[in-house]
mmCIF file of C-alpha atoms in Angstrom:
data_model
loop_
_atom_site.group_PDB
_atom_site.id
_atom_site.type_symbol
_atom_site.label_atom_id
_atom_site.label_comp_id
_atom_site.label_asym_id
_atom_site.label_seq_id
_atom_site.Cartn_x
_atom_site.Cartn_y
_atom_site.Cartn_z
ATOM 1 C CA UNK A 1 68.477 48.673 -45.998
ATOM 2 C CA UNK A 2 68.925 46.664 -42.763
ATOM 3 C CA UNK A 3 66.866 43.743 -44.152
ATOM 4 C CA UNK A 4 68.931 43.733 -47.339
ATOM 5 C CA UNK A 5 72.111 43.811 -45.267
ATOM 6 C CA UNK A 6 70.846 40.975 -43.043
ATOM 7 C CA UNK A 7 70.144 38.805 -46.089
ATOM 8 C CA UNK A 8 73.557 39.614 -47.559
ATOM 9 C CA UNK A 9 75.483 38.691 -44.380
ATOM 10 C CA UNK A 10 73.349 35.618 -43.730
ATOM 11 C CA UNK A 11 73.714 34.276 -47.281
ATOM 12 C CA UNK A 12 77.483 34.856 -47.283
ATOM 13 C CA UNK A 13 77.778 33.083 -43.943
ATOM 14 C CA UNK A 14 75.538 30.198 -45.069
ATOM 15 C CA UNK A 15 77.744 29.455 -48.101
ATOM 16 C CA UNK A 16 80.831 29.111 -45.936
ATOM 17 C CA UNK A 17 78.956 27.189 -43.241
ATOM 18 C CA UNK A 18 77.737 24.548 -45.706
ATOM 19 C CA UNK A 19 81.290 24.096 -47.008
ATOM 20 C CA UNK A 20 82.716 23.947 -43.471
ATOM 21 C CA UNK A 21 80.206 21.372 -42.249
ATOM 22 C CA UNK A 22 80.744 19.260 -45.371
ATOM 23 C CA UNK A 23 84.529 19.283 -44.982
ATOM 24 C CA UNK A 24 84.397 18.594 -41.228
ATOM 25 C CA UNK A 25 81.939 15.733 -41.646
ATOM 26 C CA UNK A 26 84.112 14.328 -44.420
ATOM 27 C CA UNK A 27 87.202 14.376 -42.219
ATOM 28 C CA UNK A 28 85.401 12.581 -39.368
ATOM 29 C CA UNK A 29 83.920 9.988 -41.734
ATOM 30 C CA UNK A 30 87.382 9.347 -43.215
ATOM 31 C CA UNK A 31 88.746 8.942 -39.692
ATOM 32 C CA UNK A 32 86.084 6.332 -38.911
ATOM 33 C CA UNK A 33 86.761 4.588 -42.227
ATOM 34 C CA UNK A 34 90.424 4.360 -41.289
ATOM 35 C CA UNK A 35 89.405 2.589 -38.050
ATOM 36 C CA UNK A 36 86.371 0.531 -39.039
ATOM 37 C CA UNK A 37 85.938 0.164 -42.820
ATOM 38 C CA UNK A 38 88.631 -2.497 -43.074
ATOM 39 C CA UNK A 39 87.039 -4.452 -40.228
ATOM 40 C CA UNK A 40 83.591 -4.320 -41.822
ATOM 41 C CA UNK A 41 85.002 -5.596 -45.112
ATOM 42 C CA UNK A 42 86.969 -8.355 -43.361
ATOM 43 C CA UNK A 43 83.824 -9.414 -41.497
ATOM 44 C CA UNK A 44 81.973 -9.802 -44.800
ATOM 45 C CA UNK A 45 79.698 -6.760 -44.600
ATOM 46 C CA UNK A 46 77.747 -6.103 -47.785
ATOM 47 C CA UNK A 47 77.934 -2.816 -49.669
ATOM 48 C CA UNK A 48 74.401 -2.010 -48.476
ATOM 49 C CA UNK A 49 75.424 -2.588 -44.839
ATOM 50 C CA UNK A 50 78.465 -0.340 -45.168
ATOM 51 C CA UNK A 51 76.493 2.450 -46.864
ATOM 52 C CA UNK A 52 73.734 2.185 -44.236
ATOM 53 C CA UNK A 53 76.288 2.203 -41.399
ATOM 54 C CA UNK A 54 77.842 5.467 -42.574
ATOM 55 C CA UNK A 55 74.422 6.964 -43.335
ATOM 56 C CA UNK A 56 73.446 6.267 -39.726
ATOM 57 C CA UNK A 57 76.816 7.462 -38.439
ATOM 58 C CA UNK A 58 76.480 10.905 -40.062
ATOM 59 C CA UNK A 59 73.809 12.301 -37.686
ATOM 60 C CA UNK A 60 75.779 11.138 -34.628
ATOM 61 C CA UNK A 61 78.657 13.428 -35.651
ATOM 62 C CA UNK A 62 76.477 16.544 -35.822
ATOM 63 C CA UNK A 63 76.898 17.580 -32.128
ATOM 64 C CA UNK A 64 80.664 17.747 -32.692
ATOM 65 C CA UNK A 65 80.612 19.172 -36.206
ATOM 66 C CA UNK A 66 77.984 21.894 -35.782
ATOM 67 C CA UNK A 67 79.783 24.173 -33.267
ATOM 68 C CA UNK A 68 83.155 23.767 -35.017
ATOM 69 C CA UNK A 69 81.687 24.509 -38.451
ATOM 70 C CA UNK A 70 79.819 27.501 -37.056
ATOM 71 C CA UNK A 71 83.027 28.819 -35.513
ATOM 72 C CA UNK A 72 85.021 28.436 -38.738
ATOM 73 C CA UNK A 73 82.310 30.030 -40.868
ATOM 74 C CA UNK A 74 81.899 32.983 -38.481
ATOM 75 C CA UNK A 75 85.631 33.611 -38.375
ATOM 76 C CA UNK A 76 85.776 33.538 -42.171
ATOM 77 C CA UNK A 77 82.764 35.777 -42.889
ATOM 78 C CA UNK A 78 83.602 38.336 -40.201
ATOM 79 C CA UNK A 79 87.227 38.324 -41.303
ATOM 80 C CA UNK A 80 86.122 38.882 -44.894
ATOM 81 C CA UNK A 81 83.928 41.820 -43.840
ATOM 82 C CA UNK A 82 86.899 43.242 -41.964
ATOM 83 C CA UNK A 83 89.360 42.851 -44.834
ATOM 84 C CA UNK A 84 86.963 44.636 -47.200
ATOM 85 C CA UNK A 85 86.379 47.419 -44.652
ATOM 86 C CA UNK A 86 82.658 46.646 -44.730
ATOM 87 C CA UNK A 87 82.333 46.623 -40.944
ATOM 88 C CA UNK A 88 84.018 50.033 -40.819
ATOM 89 C CA UNK A 89 81.589 51.383 -43.427
ATOM 90 C CA UNK A 90 78.563 49.993 -41.585
ATOM 91 C CA UNK A 91 79.640 51.463 -38.275
ATOM 92 C CA UNK A 92 80.381 54.791 -39.957
ATOM 93 C CA UNK A 93 76.794 54.732 -41.224
ATOM 94 C CA UNK A 94 75.614 54.631 -37.604
ATOM 95 C CA UNK A 95 74.904 50.911 -37.288
ATOM 96 C CA UNK A 96 75.821 49.252 -33.999
ATOM 97 C CA UNK A 97 77.316 45.767 -33.630
ATOM 98 C CA UNK A 98 73.969 44.065 -33.012
ATOM 99 C CA UNK A 99 72.381 45.508 -36.163
ATOM 100 C CA UNK A 100 75.371 44.345 -38.204
ATOM 101 C CA UNK A 101 75.441 40.829 -36.790
ATOM 102 C CA UNK A 102 71.817 40.084 -35.876
ATOM 103 C CA UNK A 103 71.463 37.652 -38.785
ATOM 104 C CA UNK A 104 74.414 35.696 -37.318
ATOM 105 C CA UNK A 105 72.722 35.670 -33.917
ATOM 106 C CA UNK A 106 69.620 34.326 -35.634
ATOM 107 C CA UNK A 107 71.740 31.593 -37.227
ATOM 108 C CA UNK A 108 73.238 30.633 -33.846
ATOM 109 C CA UNK A 109 69.839 30.404 -32.150
ATOM 110 C CA UNK A 110 68.432 28.464 -35.121
ATOM 111 C CA UNK A 111 71.285 25.940 -35.005
ATOM 112 C CA UNK A 112 70.933 25.587 -31.216
ATOM 113 C CA UNK A 113 67.243 24.748 -31.664
ATOM 114 C CA UNK A 114 68.070 22.330 -34.467
ATOM 115 C CA UNK A 115 70.662 20.580 -32.308
ATOM 116 C CA UNK A 116 68.200 20.281 -29.410
ATOM 117 C CA UNK A 117 65.679 18.633 -31.728
ATOM 118 C CA UNK A 118 68.272 16.283 -33.234
ATOM 119 C CA UNK A 119 69.549 15.300 -29.768
ATOM 120 C CA UNK A 120 66.013 14.451 -28.666
ATOM 121 C CA UNK A 121 64.964 12.463 -31.726
ATOM 122 C CA UNK A 122 67.205 11.486 -34.636
ATOM 123 C CA UNK A 123 70.670 11.281 -33.065
ATOM 124 C CA UNK A 124 69.792 8.701 -30.336
ATOM 125 C CA UNK A 125 68.099 6.464 -32.908
ATOM 126 C CA UNK A 126 71.000 6.768 -35.369
ATOM 127 C CA UNK A 127 73.589 6.113 -32.650
ATOM 128 C CA UNK A 128 71.879 2.930 -31.480
ATOM 129 C CA UNK A 129 71.132 1.619 -34.975
ATOM 130 C CA UNK A 130 74.658 2.217 -36.273
ATOM 131 C CA UNK A 131 76.125 0.395 -33.279
ATOM 132 C CA UNK A 132 73.633 -2.472 -33.665
ATOM 133 C CA UNK A 133 74.458 -2.847 -37.354
ATOM 134 C CA UNK A 134 78.208 -2.824 -36.596
ATOM 135 C CA UNK A 135 77.801 -5.419 -33.826
ATOM 136 C CA UNK A 136 75.561 -7.668 -35.945
ATOM 137 C CA UNK A 137 78.113 -7.774 -38.753
ATOM 138 C CA UNK A 138 80.822 -8.622 -36.226
ATOM 139 C CA UNK A 139 78.703 -11.317 -34.571
ATOM 140 C CA UNK A 140 77.873 -12.954 -37.916
ATOM 141 C CA UNK A 141 81.594 -13.227 -38.636
ATOM 142 C CA UNK A 142 82.321 -14.567 -35.142
ATOM 143 C CA UNK A 143 79.696 -17.297 -35.610
ATOM 144 C CA UNK A 144 81.773 -18.676 -38.478
ATOM 145 C CA UNK A 145 84.953 -18.993 -36.404
ATOM 146 C CA UNK A 146 83.843 -19.342 -32.766
ATOM 147 C CA UNK A 147 81.527 -21.334 -30.574
ATOM 148 C CA UNK A 148 78.120 -19.712 -30.271
ATOM 149 C CA UNK A 149 78.698 -19.132 -26.546
ATOM 150 C CA UNK A 150 81.751 -16.974 -27.365
ATOM 151 C CA UNK A 151 79.926 -14.679 -29.818
ATOM 152 C CA UNK A 152 79.648 -11.106 -28.541
ATOM 153 C CA UNK A 153 81.504 -11.981 -25.354
ATOM 154 C CA UNK A 154 81.888 -9.284 -22.678
ATOM 155 C CA UNK A 155 84.612 -10.041 -20.152
ATOM 156 C CA UNK A 156 84.245 -9.305 -16.423
ATOM 157 C CA UNK A 157 80.698 -7.976 -16.551
ATOM 158 C CA UNK A 158 79.710 -6.176 -13.346
ATOM 159 C CA UNK A 159 76.394 -4.597 -12.410
ATOM 160 C CA UNK A 160 75.277 -3.008 -9.157
ATOM 161 C CA UNK A 161 71.481 -3.154 -8.864
ATOM 162 C CA UNK A 162 70.977 -0.832 -5.904
ATOM 163 C CA UNK A 163 67.235 -0.756 -6.467
ATOM 164 C CA UNK A 164 66.827 -4.456 -5.608
ATOM 165 C CA UNK A 165 70.020 -4.861 -3.585
ATOM 166 C CA UNK A 166 71.942 -7.207 -5.873
ATOM 167 C CA UNK A 167 75.581 -7.000 -6.898
ATOM 168 C CA UNK A 168 76.479 -8.995 -10.014
ATOM 169 C CA UNK A 169 79.837 -10.220 -11.258
ATOM 170 C CA UNK A 170 80.431 -12.609 -14.172
ATOM 171 C CA UNK A 171 83.689 -13.815 -15.669
ATOM 172 C CA UNK A 172 82.193 -13.451 -19.158
ATOM 173 C CA UNK A 173 78.854 -12.797 -20.814
ATOM 174 C CA UNK A 174 77.694 -13.720 -24.323
ATOM 175 C CA UNK A 175 75.412 -11.056 -25.819
ATOM 176 C CA UNK A 176 74.345 -13.473 -28.555
ATOM 177 C CA UNK A 177 72.962 -16.070 -26.135
ATOM 178 C CA UNK A 178 72.294 -14.005 -22.981
ATOM 179 C CA UNK A 179 74.519 -16.490 -21.168
ATOM 180 C CA UNK A 180 77.021 -15.746 -18.415
ATOM 181 C CA UNK A 181 79.889 -17.930 -17.199
ATOM 182 C CA UNK A 182 81.342 -17.831 -13.701
ATOM 183 C CA UNK A 183 78.445 -16.017 -12.031
ATOM 184 C CA UNK A 184 78.370 -14.523 -8.543
ATOM 185 C CA UNK A 185 75.363 -12.563 -7.267
ATOM 186 C CA UNK A 186 75.470 -11.015 -3.799
ATOM 187 C CA UNK A 187 72.106 -10.164 -2.247
ATOM 188 C CA UNK A 188 72.379 -7.167 0.091
ATOM 189 C CA UNK A 189 70.139 -5.725 2.789
ATOM 190 C CA UNK A 190 69.223 -2.028 3.091
ATOM 191 C CA UNK A 191 72.479 -1.329 4.945
ATOM 192 C CA UNK A 192 74.514 -2.912 2.145
ATOM 193 C CA UNK A 193 75.383 -6.056 4.125
ATOM 194 C CA UNK A 194 75.510 -9.363 2.285
ATOM 195 C CA UNK A 195 72.724 -11.719 3.393
ATOM 196 C CA UNK A 196 73.129 -14.368 0.686
ATOM 197 C CA UNK A 197 75.243 -15.227 -2.328
ATOM 198 C CA UNK A 198 74.513 -17.256 -5.428
ATOM 199 C CA UNK A 199 77.495 -18.764 -7.236
ATOM 200 C CA UNK A 200 77.104 -20.803 -10.393
ATOM 201 C CA UNK A 201 79.084 -22.140 -13.301
ATOM 202 C CA UNK A 202 76.564 -20.680 -15.729
ATOM 203 C CA UNK A 203 73.636 -18.253 -15.720
ATOM 204 C CA UNK A 204 71.102 -17.726 -18.530
ATOM 205 C CA UNK A 205 68.488 -15.018 -18.931
ATOM 206 C CA UNK A 206 65.137 -16.539 -19.927
ATOM 207 C CA UNK A 207 63.461 -14.186 -22.418
ATOM 208 C CA UNK A 208 60.089 -15.870 -21.888
ATOM 209 C CA UNK A 209 60.021 -15.857 -18.078
ATOM 210 C CA UNK A 210 61.964 -12.574 -17.904
ATOM 211 C CA UNK A 211 64.253 -13.880 -15.183
ATOM 212 C CA UNK A 212 67.547 -15.712 -14.676
ATOM 213 C CA UNK A 213 68.231 -19.380 -14.013
ATOM 214 C CA UNK A 214 71.554 -20.842 -12.908
ATOM 215 C CA UNK A 215 73.162 -24.251 -13.377
ATOM 216 C CA UNK A 216 75.760 -26.147 -11.335
ATOM 217 C CA UNK A 217 75.848 -23.758 -8.400
ATOM 218 C CA UNK A 218 75.155 -23.151 -4.754
ATOM 219 C CA UNK A 219 73.356 -20.593 -2.608
ATOM 220 C CA UNK A 220 75.059 -19.459 0.579
ATOM 221 C CA UNK A 221 73.202 -17.698 3.397
ATOM 222 C CA UNK A 222 75.093 -15.368 5.759
ATOM 223 C CA UNK A 223 74.423 -14.031 9.212
ATOM 224 C CA UNK A 224 73.959 -10.264 8.769
ATOM 225 C CA UNK A 225 75.797 -9.412 11.997
ATOM 226 C CA UNK A 226 78.736 -11.839 11.987
ATOM 227 C CA UNK A 227 78.903 -12.301 8.207
ATOM 228 C CA UNK A 228 79.450 -16.009 8.749
ATOM 229 C CA UNK A 229 77.939 -18.579 6.436
ATOM 230 C CA UNK A 230 75.006 -20.272 8.112
ATOM 231 C CA UNK A 231 73.760 -22.455 5.272
ATOM 232 C CA UNK A 232 74.936 -23.602 1.845
ATOM 233 C CA UNK A 233 72.668 -25.428 -0.581
ATOM 234 C CA UNK A 234 73.905 -26.799 -3.898
ATOM 235 C CA UNK A 235 71.753 -27.157 -6.993
ATOM 236 C CA UNK A 236 71.981 -28.450 -10.554
ATOM 237 C CA UNK A 237 69.538 -25.943 -12.034
ATOM 238 C CA UNK A 238 67.450 -23.285 -10.330
ATOM 239 C CA UNK A 239 65.238 -20.421 -11.452
ATOM 240 C CA UNK A 240 65.361 -17.136 -9.527
ATOM 241 C CA UNK A 241 62.133 -15.393 -10.486
ATOM 242 C CA UNK A 242 63.041 -12.200 -8.620
ATOM 243 C CA UNK A 243 66.360 -11.861 -10.521
ATOM 244 C CA UNK A 244 64.924 -9.767 -13.351
ATOM 245 C CA UNK A 245 67.968 -7.732 -14.400
ATOM 246 C CA UNK A 246 67.913 -7.336 -18.181
ATOM 247 C CA UNK A 247 71.181 -8.255 -19.938
ATOM 248 C CA UNK A 248 70.858 -5.215 -22.208
ATOM 249 C CA UNK A 249 70.977 -2.862 -19.216
ATOM 250 C CA UNK A 250 73.837 -4.786 -17.628
ATOM 251 C CA UNK A 251 75.910 -4.536 -20.822
ATOM 252 C CA UNK A 252 75.061 -0.854 -21.263
ATOM 253 C CA UNK A 253 76.347 -0.131 -17.755
ATOM 254 C CA UNK A 254 79.800 -1.304 -18.894
ATOM 255 C CA UNK A 255 79.973 1.311 -21.668
ATOM 256 C CA UNK A 256 81.426 4.768 -21.199
ATOM 257 C CA UNK A 257 78.689 7.385 -20.625
ATOM 258 C CA UNK A 258 79.847 9.436 -23.617
ATOM 259 C CA UNK A 259 79.272 6.409 -25.913
ATOM 260 C CA UNK A 260 75.596 6.139 -24.957
ATOM 261 C CA UNK A 261 72.649 7.730 -26.697
ATOM 262 C CA UNK A 262 70.122 9.927 -24.919
ATOM 263 C CA UNK A 263 67.630 7.038 -24.759
ATOM 264 C CA UNK A 264 70.212 4.583 -23.410
ATOM 265 C CA UNK A 265 71.343 7.083 -20.796
ATOM 266 C CA UNK A 266 67.750 7.548 -19.616
ATOM 267 C CA UNK A 267 67.260 3.764 -19.502
ATOM 268 C CA UNK A 268 70.288 3.355 -17.229
ATOM 269 C CA UNK A 269 69.296 6.248 -14.970
ATOM 270 C CA UNK A 270 65.862 4.664 -14.504
ATOM 271 C CA UNK A 271 67.457 1.272 -13.864
ATOM 272 C CA UNK A 272 69.673 2.635 -11.101
ATOM 273 C CA UNK A 273 66.518 4.105 -9.509
ATOM 274 C CA UNK A 274 68.524 6.118 -6.951
ATOM 275 C CA UNK A 275 69.824 9.246 -8.696
ATOM 276 C CA UNK A 276 72.058 9.970 -5.720
ATOM 277 C CA UNK A 277 73.958 6.697 -6.112
ATOM 278 C CA UNK A 278 77.578 6.809 -7.217
ATOM 279 C CA UNK A 279 76.876 4.662 -10.282
ATOM 280 C CA UNK A 280 74.134 6.975 -11.564
ATOM 281 C CA UNK A 281 76.105 10.236 -11.399
ATOM 282 C CA UNK A 282 78.191 9.830 -14.607
ATOM 283 C CA UNK A 283 75.027 9.056 -16.546
ATOM 284 C CA UNK A 284 73.176 12.011 -15.062
ATOM 285 C CA UNK A 285 76.072 14.246 -16.124
ATOM 286 C CA UNK A 286 75.820 12.759 -19.613
ATOM 287 C CA UNK A 287 72.036 13.306 -19.669
ATOM 288 C CA UNK A 288 72.267 16.993 -18.729
ATOM 289 C CA UNK A 289 75.311 17.562 -20.966
ATOM 290 C CA UNK A 290 73.453 16.355 -24.061
ATOM 291 C CA UNK A 291 70.805 19.036 -23.528
ATOM 292 C CA UNK A 292 73.307 21.740 -22.567
ATOM 293 C CA UNK A 293 75.554 21.041 -25.581
ATOM 294 C CA UNK A 294 73.105 22.786 -27.927
ATOM 295 C CA UNK A 295 73.904 26.136 -26.309
ATOM 296 C CA UNK A 296 77.486 25.841 -27.579
ATOM 297 C CA UNK A 297 76.205 27.300 -30.870
ATOM 298 C CA UNK A 298 75.084 30.491 -29.131
ATOM 299 C CA UNK A 299 78.337 30.657 -27.150
ATOM 300 C CA UNK A 300 80.313 30.456 -30.399
ATOM 301 C CA UNK A 301 78.438 33.457 -31.825
ATOM 302 C CA UNK A 302 78.826 35.425 -28.608
ATOM 303 C CA UNK A 303 82.589 34.803 -28.564
ATOM 304 C CA UNK A 304 83.326 35.265 -32.263
ATOM 305 C CA UNK A 305 81.595 38.608 -32.805
ATOM 306 C CA UNK A 306 83.341 40.789 -30.160
ATOM 307 C CA UNK A 307 86.855 39.733 -31.126
ATOM 308 C CA UNK A 308 86.132 40.026 -34.833
ATOM 309 C CA UNK A 309 84.759 43.534 -34.380
ATOM 310 C CA UNK A 310 87.776 44.430 -32.259
ATOM 311 C CA UNK A 311 89.864 43.247 -35.183
ATOM 312 C CA UNK A 312 88.862 46.383 -37.049
ATOM 313 C CA UNK A 313 91.090 48.393 -34.761
ATOM 314 C CA UNK A 314 93.818 45.776 -34.319
ATOM 315 C CA UNK A 315 95.373 42.860 -36.142
ATOM 316 C CA UNK A 316 92.436 40.583 -37.109
ATOM 317 C CA UNK A 317 94.476 37.445 -36.424
ATOM 318 C CA UNK A 318 94.610 38.438 -32.764
ATOM 319 C CA UNK A 319 90.822 38.254 -32.628
ATOM 320 C CA UNK A 320 90.796 34.929 -34.459
ATOM 321 C CA UNK A 321 93.343 33.449 -32.057
ATOM 322 C CA UNK A 322 91.406 34.619 -29.017
ATOM 323 C CA UNK A 323 88.141 33.258 -30.434
ATOM 324 C CA UNK A 324 89.578 29.802 -31.140
ATOM 325 C CA UNK A 325 91.383 29.762 -27.786
ATOM 326 C CA UNK A 326 88.244 30.600 -25.823
ATOM 327 C CA UNK A 327 86.220 28.037 -27.777
ATOM 328 C CA UNK A 328 88.585 25.215 -26.860
ATOM 329 C CA UNK A 329 88.933 26.556 -23.306
ATOM 330 C CA UNK A 330 85.169 26.089 -22.974
ATOM 331 C CA UNK A 331 85.475 22.404 -23.889
ATOM 332 C CA UNK A 332 88.380 21.938 -21.465
ATOM 333 C CA UNK A 333 86.342 23.477 -18.638
ATOM 334 C CA UNK A 334 83.337 21.382 -19.628
ATOM 335 C CA UNK A 335 85.447 18.192 -19.493
ATOM 336 C CA UNK A 336 86.809 19.110 -16.043
ATOM 337 C CA UNK A 337 83.362 19.795 -14.617
ATOM 338 C CA UNK A 338 81.978 16.610 -16.195
ATOM 339 C CA UNK A 339 84.701 14.612 -14.465
ATOM 340 C CA UNK A 340 83.970 16.308 -11.134
ATOM 341 C CA UNK A 341 80.241 15.672 -11.514
ATOM 342 C CA UNK A 342 80.760 12.051 -12.554
ATOM 343 C CA UNK A 343 82.772 11.401 -9.394
ATOM 344 C CA UNK A 344 80.216 13.059 -7.157
ATOM 345 C CA UNK A 345 82.244 16.125 -6.130
ATOM 346 C CA UNK A 346 79.534 18.452 -7.432
ATOM 347 C CA UNK A 347 75.884 17.817 -8.413
ATOM 348 C CA UNK A 348 75.499 16.498 -12.001
ATOM 349 C CA UNK A 349 73.211 19.387 -12.994
ATOM 350 C CA UNK A 350 75.827 21.919 -11.867
ATOM 351 C CA UNK A 351 78.573 20.027 -13.674
ATOM 352 C CA UNK A 352 76.660 20.309 -16.951
ATOM 353 C CA UNK A 353 75.355 23.859 -16.663
ATOM 354 C CA UNK A 354 78.128 25.835 -14.912
ATOM 355 C CA UNK A 355 80.519 25.793 -17.943
ATOM 356 C CA UNK A 356 77.688 26.884 -20.262
ATOM 357 C CA UNK A 357 76.425 29.658 -17.999
ATOM 358 C CA UNK A 358 79.924 30.901 -17.090
ATOM 359 C CA UNK A 359 81.118 31.055 -20.703
ATOM 360 C CA UNK A 360 77.857 32.645 -21.842
ATOM 361 C CA UNK A 361 78.108 35.401 -19.218
ATOM 362 C CA UNK A 362 81.762 36.017 -20.110
ATOM 363 C CA UNK A 363 80.968 36.153 -23.840
ATOM 364 C CA UNK A 364 78.045 38.525 -23.290
ATOM 365 C CA UNK A 365 80.257 40.819 -21.222
ATOM 366 C CA UNK A 366 82.700 40.968 -24.158
ATOM 367 C CA UNK A 367 79.827 41.610 -26.530
ATOM 368 C CA UNK A 368 78.538 44.466 -24.346
ATOM 369 C CA UNK A 369 81.961 46.119 -24.438
ATOM 370 C CA UNK A 370 82.113 45.733 -28.207
ATOM 371 C CA UNK A 371 78.772 47.495 -28.619
#
């Protein structure tokens, strides 16, 4: 009997879950089409490019869609069991809450494991490839209307290389040509004092030599104690073989942490070298949050079941309202802690795990009362 009941509840839930995830994905895809489809068409993207872009975009939406779809499907199936008095009949037959809902717990754990696997493999690849395809289409259009040096331009590019003690600032940077205009690079000692500065009209990253060279510039040397210029040497063109900062990493550092994939986040963390640095903290929070986000599926199950079971004795809409409210409260708390961790007020690991652990303990306490 219990196995038959488990299959019945699981199959009923699965039907609603598939519909919910399809509808939610459709809404998010339509939202992106509203923003980007017109641009892709205007830029001359082919039908194959557009189809491939949205095929790659689909997996990147899963971390958002999965918990929401799970929540909606749980609310529906548990509400349906309540309306038909099936939960009352099961409990009258001596079954406790866990026996009734263990197939839903299994579904939550299964989806959490699936999300962990997707976050570690498919989603980072899809996120990077969809962005690359989008950028390539845009750059091809820009090449028809702009100078090559203006294609893929990033304004006011800054990069703090704490590992090697170099602070970069450029007025603009062309991703298409790896060329920067209006370059200033400050070389710092271990105490963060400026010992020299390179200023140039233009800087280019040499893909063969894996270093930068500058044209029409000068190198200024400073006294570390007085910070007065002691020597200034002009040059027409000069290679700096120890300036090995990769443009890709410099551009990535200008993106918001939440827009980066798992692989890109790890690349930036490694580039910063010092995990305690201020620049690295937002990316560490992002790194830990990606892994912790999978547990949202289990939190959803732990929240939905107690209030839905309580709905047998009270108005079921009260339980639904509390479930949805707690679910969104979790994301509000998570956003607050992420902001605190990104600004260095609390360790990044704590910022990512405290909301998950706190909400899980609270949900389990509700579940224990319901049993």
